[in-house]
PDB file of C-alpha atoms in Angstrom:
ATOM      1  CA  GLN J  86      66.215  58.759 -34.552  1.00 92.00           C
ATOM      2  CA  VAL J  87      63.496  61.258 -35.312  1.00 95.00           C
ATOM      3  CA  GLN J  88      60.726  60.223 -37.667  1.00 97.00           C
ATOM      4  CA  LEU J  89      57.629  62.008 -38.875  1.00 97.00           C
ATOM      5  CA  VAL J  90      55.445  59.637 -40.858  1.00 96.00           C
ATOM      6  CA  GLU J  91      52.483  61.030 -42.788  1.00 96.00           C
ATOM      7  CA  SER J  92      49.537  58.995 -44.008  1.00 96.00           C
ATOM      8  CA  GLY J  93      46.040  59.505 -45.368  1.00 97.00           C
ATOM      9  CA  GLY J  94      46.723  61.097 -48.719  1.00 97.00           C
ATOM     10  CA  GLY J  95      45.085  59.977 -51.925  1.00 97.00           C
ATOM     11  CA  LEU J  96      42.783  60.860 -54.785  1.00 98.00           C
ATOM     12  CA  VAL J  97      39.482  62.557 -53.979  1.00 98.00           C
ATOM     13  CA  GLN J  98      36.816  64.312 -56.015  1.00 98.00           C
ATOM     14  CA  PRO J  99      36.182  68.039 -55.619  1.00 98.00           C
ATOM     15  CA  GLY J 100      34.036  68.654 -52.574  1.00 98.00           C
ATOM     16  CA  GLY J 101      35.314  65.534 -50.881  1.00 98.00           C
ATOM     17  CA  SER J 102      37.241  65.042 -47.659  1.00 98.00           C
ATOM     18  CA  LEU J 103      40.495  63.517 -46.490  1.00 98.00           C
ATOM     19  CA  ARG J 104      42.147  63.193 -43.112  1.00 98.00           C
ATOM     20  CA  LEU J 105      45.919  63.311 -42.944  1.00 98.00           C
ATOM     21  CA  SER J 106      47.849  61.949 -39.989  1.00 98.00           C
ATOM     22  CA  CYS J 107      51.452  62.505 -38.929  1.00 98.00           C
ATOM     23  CA  SER J 108      52.923  60.218 -36.318  1.00 98.00           C
ATOM     24  CA  ALA J 109      56.074  61.466 -34.585  1.00 98.00           C
ATOM     25  CA  SER J 110      58.759  59.445 -32.863  1.00 97.00           C
ATOM     26  CA  GLY J 111      62.132  60.304 -31.381  1.00 96.00           C
ATOM     27  CA  ILE J 112      61.054  63.720 -30.065  1.00 94.00           C
ATOM     28  CA  ILE J 113      59.325  65.043 -26.973  1.00 94.00           C
ATOM     29  CA  PHE J 114      56.119  65.801 -28.831  1.00 96.00           C
ATOM     30  CA  THR J 115      54.827  68.435 -26.414  1.00 95.00           C
ATOM     31  CA  MET J 116      57.986  70.511 -26.947  1.00 94.00           C
ATOM     32  CA  TYR J 117      57.061  71.031 -30.593  1.00 96.00           C
ATOM     33  CA  ARG J 118      54.698  73.255 -32.465  1.00 97.00           C
ATOM     34  CA  MET J 119      53.373  71.089 -35.293  1.00 98.00           C
ATOM     35  CA  ALA J 120      52.426  72.234 -38.764  1.00 98.00           C
ATOM     36  CA  TRP J 121      51.269  71.108 -42.165  1.00 98.00           C
ATOM     37  CA  HIS J 122      52.820  72.585 -45.275  1.00 98.00           C
ATOM     38  CA  ARG J 123      52.093  71.781 -48.894  1.00 98.00           C
ATOM     39  CA  GLN J 124      53.841  72.082 -52.221  1.00 98.00           C
ATOM     40  CA  ALA J 125      52.081  72.000 -55.562  1.00 96.00           C
ATOM     41  CA  PRO J 126      53.981  71.247 -58.785  1.00 92.00           C
ATOM     42  CA  GLY J 127      56.002  74.254 -59.875  1.00 94.00           C
ATOM     43  CA  LYS J 128      55.146  76.233 -56.742  1.00 96.00           C
ATOM     44  CA  ARG J 129      56.879  77.095 -53.511  1.00 97.00           C
ATOM     45  CA  ARG J 130      56.132  75.148 -50.352  1.00 97.00           C
ATOM     46  CA  GLU J 131      53.523  77.001 -48.319  1.00 97.00           C
ATOM     47  CA  LEU J 132      52.297  76.833 -44.767  1.00 98.00           C
ATOM     48  CA  VAL J 133      48.787  75.433 -44.412  1.00 98.00           C
ATOM     49  CA  ALA J 134      48.190  75.303 -40.661  1.00 98.00           C
ATOM     50  CA  THR J 135      50.011  75.209 -37.352  1.00 98.00           C
ATOM     51  CA  ILE J 136      49.071  74.081 -33.875  1.00 98.00           C
ATOM     52  CA  THR J 137      50.818  74.803 -30.603  1.00 95.00           C
ATOM     53  CA  SER J 138      51.488  72.150 -27.996  1.00 92.00           C
ATOM     54  CA  ALA J 139      48.492  73.529 -26.102  1.00 93.00           C
ATOM     55  CA  GLY J 140      46.278  73.069 -29.153  1.00 94.00           C
ATOM     56  CA  THR J 141      45.937  76.599 -30.522  1.00 96.00           C
ATOM     57  CA  PRO J 142      45.520  76.479 -34.312  1.00 98.00           C
ATOM     58  CA  VAL J 143      46.376  79.012 -37.000  1.00 98.00           C
ATOM     59  CA  TYR J 144      45.373  78.661 -40.658  1.00 98.00           C
ATOM     60  CA  THR J 145      46.350  80.206 -43.929  1.00 97.00           C
ATOM     61  CA  ASP J 146      43.464  82.151 -45.437  1.00 97.00           C
ATOM     62  CA  SER J 147      42.851  79.774 -48.339  1.00 97.00           C
ATOM     63  CA  VAL J 148      41.911  76.865 -46.054  1.00 98.00           C
ATOM     64  CA  LYS J 149      40.039  78.664 -43.263  1.00 98.00           C
ATOM     65  CA  GLY J 150      36.645  77.106 -42.680  1.00 97.00           C
ATOM     66  CA  ARG J 151      37.554  73.975 -44.657  1.00 98.00           C
ATOM     67  CA  PHE J 152      40.571  72.476 -42.895  1.00 98.00           C
ATOM     68  CA  THR J 153      41.017  71.618 -39.222  1.00 98.00           C
ATOM     69  CA  ILE J 154      44.344  70.878 -37.584  1.00 98.00           C
ATOM     70  CA  SER J 155      44.400  68.938 -34.319  1.00 98.00           C
ATOM     71  CA  ARG J 156      46.812  66.942 -32.231  1.00 98.00           C
ATOM     72  CA  ASP J 157      46.753  64.074 -29.771  1.00 97.00           C
ATOM     73  CA  ASN J 158      49.727  64.501 -27.462  1.00 96.00           C
ATOM     74  CA  ALA J 159      49.158  61.059 -25.941  1.00 97.00           C
ATOM     75  CA  LYS J 160      49.596  59.494 -29.385  1.00 97.00           C
ATOM     76  CA  ASN J 161      52.329  61.859 -30.643  1.00 98.00           C
ATOM     77  CA  THR J 162      50.157  62.508 -33.665  1.00 98.00           C
ATOM     78  CA  VAL J 163      48.943  65.571 -35.524  1.00 98.00           C
ATOM     79  CA  TYR J 164      46.004  65.510 -37.916  1.00 98.00           C
ATOM     80  CA  LEU J 165      44.691  67.609 -40.765  1.00 98.00           C
ATOM     81  CA  GLN J 166      41.013  67.170 -41.553  1.00 98.00           C
ATOM     82  CA  MET J 167      40.375  68.539 -45.035  1.00 98.00           C
ATOM     83  CA  ASN J 168      36.803  69.157 -46.157  1.00 98.00           C
ATOM     84  CA  SER J 169      35.307  70.765 -49.256  1.00 98.00           C
ATOM     85  CA  LEU J 170      38.479  70.000 -51.162  1.00 98.00           C
ATOM     86  CA  LYS J 171      39.237  71.928 -54.335  1.00 98.00           C
ATOM     87  CA  PRO J 172      41.513  71.096 -57.273  1.00 97.00           C
ATOM     88  CA  GLU J 173      43.852  73.855 -56.100  1.00 96.00           C
ATOM     89  CA  ASP J 174      44.424  71.897 -52.885  1.00 98.00           C
ATOM     90  CA  THR J 175      46.311  69.311 -54.933  1.00 98.00           C
ATOM     91  CA  ALA J 176      49.842  69.094 -53.550  1.00 98.00           C
ATOM     92  CA  VAL J 177      52.278  67.045 -51.549  1.00 98.00           C
ATOM     93  CA  TYR J 178      51.472  67.683 -47.891  1.00 98.00           C
ATOM     94  CA  TYR J 179      54.331  67.707 -45.392  1.00 98.00           C
ATOM     95  CA  CYS J 180      54.291  67.457 -41.637  1.00 98.00           C
ATOM     96  CA  TYR J 181      56.708  69.794 -39.815  1.00 98.00           C
ATOM     97  CA  ALA J 182      57.850  69.805 -36.197  1.00 97.00           C
ATOM     98  CA  GLU J 183      59.236  73.120 -34.921  1.00 95.00           C
ATOM     99  CA  HIS J 184      60.835  73.241 -31.498  1.00 93.00           C
ATOM    100  CA  ARG J 185      58.733  75.680 -29.515  1.00 85.00           C
ATOM    101  CA  ASN J 186      61.685  77.382 -27.821  1.00 82.00           C
ATOM    102  CA  GLY J 187      63.855  77.482 -30.897  1.00 77.00           C
ATOM    103  CA  ALA J 188      66.481  75.598 -28.957  1.00 78.00           C
ATOM    104  CA  GLY J 189      66.299  72.342 -30.852  1.00 78.00           C
ATOM    105  CA  ALA J 190      66.307  71.039 -34.389  1.00 87.00           C
ATOM    106  CA  ASN J 191      63.219  71.104 -36.584  1.00 93.00           C
ATOM    107  CA  TYR J 192      62.034  68.165 -38.642  1.00 97.00           C
ATOM    108  CA  TRP J 193      60.131  67.381 -41.833  1.00 97.00           C
ATOM    109  CA  GLY J 194      58.142  64.324 -42.812  1.00 97.00           C
ATOM    110  CA  GLN J 195      58.520  62.678 -46.204  1.00 96.00           C
ATOM    111  CA  GLY J 196      55.212  64.000 -47.549  1.00 97.00           C
ATOM    112  CA  THR J 197      51.952  62.502 -48.721  1.00 97.00           C
ATOM    113  CA  GLN J 198      50.280  63.227 -52.045  1.00 98.00           C
ATOM    114  CA  VAL J 199      46.794  64.716 -52.120  1.00 98.00           C
ATOM    115  CA  THR J 200      45.112  64.915 -55.519  1.00 98.00           C
ATOM    116  CA  VAL J 201      41.732  66.571 -55.959  1.00 98.00           C
ATOM    117  CA  SER J 202      40.286  65.733 -59.340  1.00 97.00           C
ATOM    118  CA  SER J 203      37.120  64.509 -60.988  1.00 95.00           C
TER     119      SER J 203
END
């Protein structure tokens, strides 16, 4: 059974930091490109950042220079370090595992709420 379990969300003031974690089980972690998406109330889910199995990151423009995606293949875990948080970063953040060859199923986590507010 495949599980992606996110943690680390919460309430933070503008300018603050949070670190999200996503622990994967039931998949061969190195066969998956990992990503973080987010969905704010009333908005479409959007891609935040991706990272290949080799560790190459790609970011959406709105988070460049503030967020860092990383992964620990030995721990089957992907992280999202979020600094200089803004109210517009408020959303449910989802972990996503995409099979790198497109030959397998893709998986979503259940999401973790991030609220940036004073």
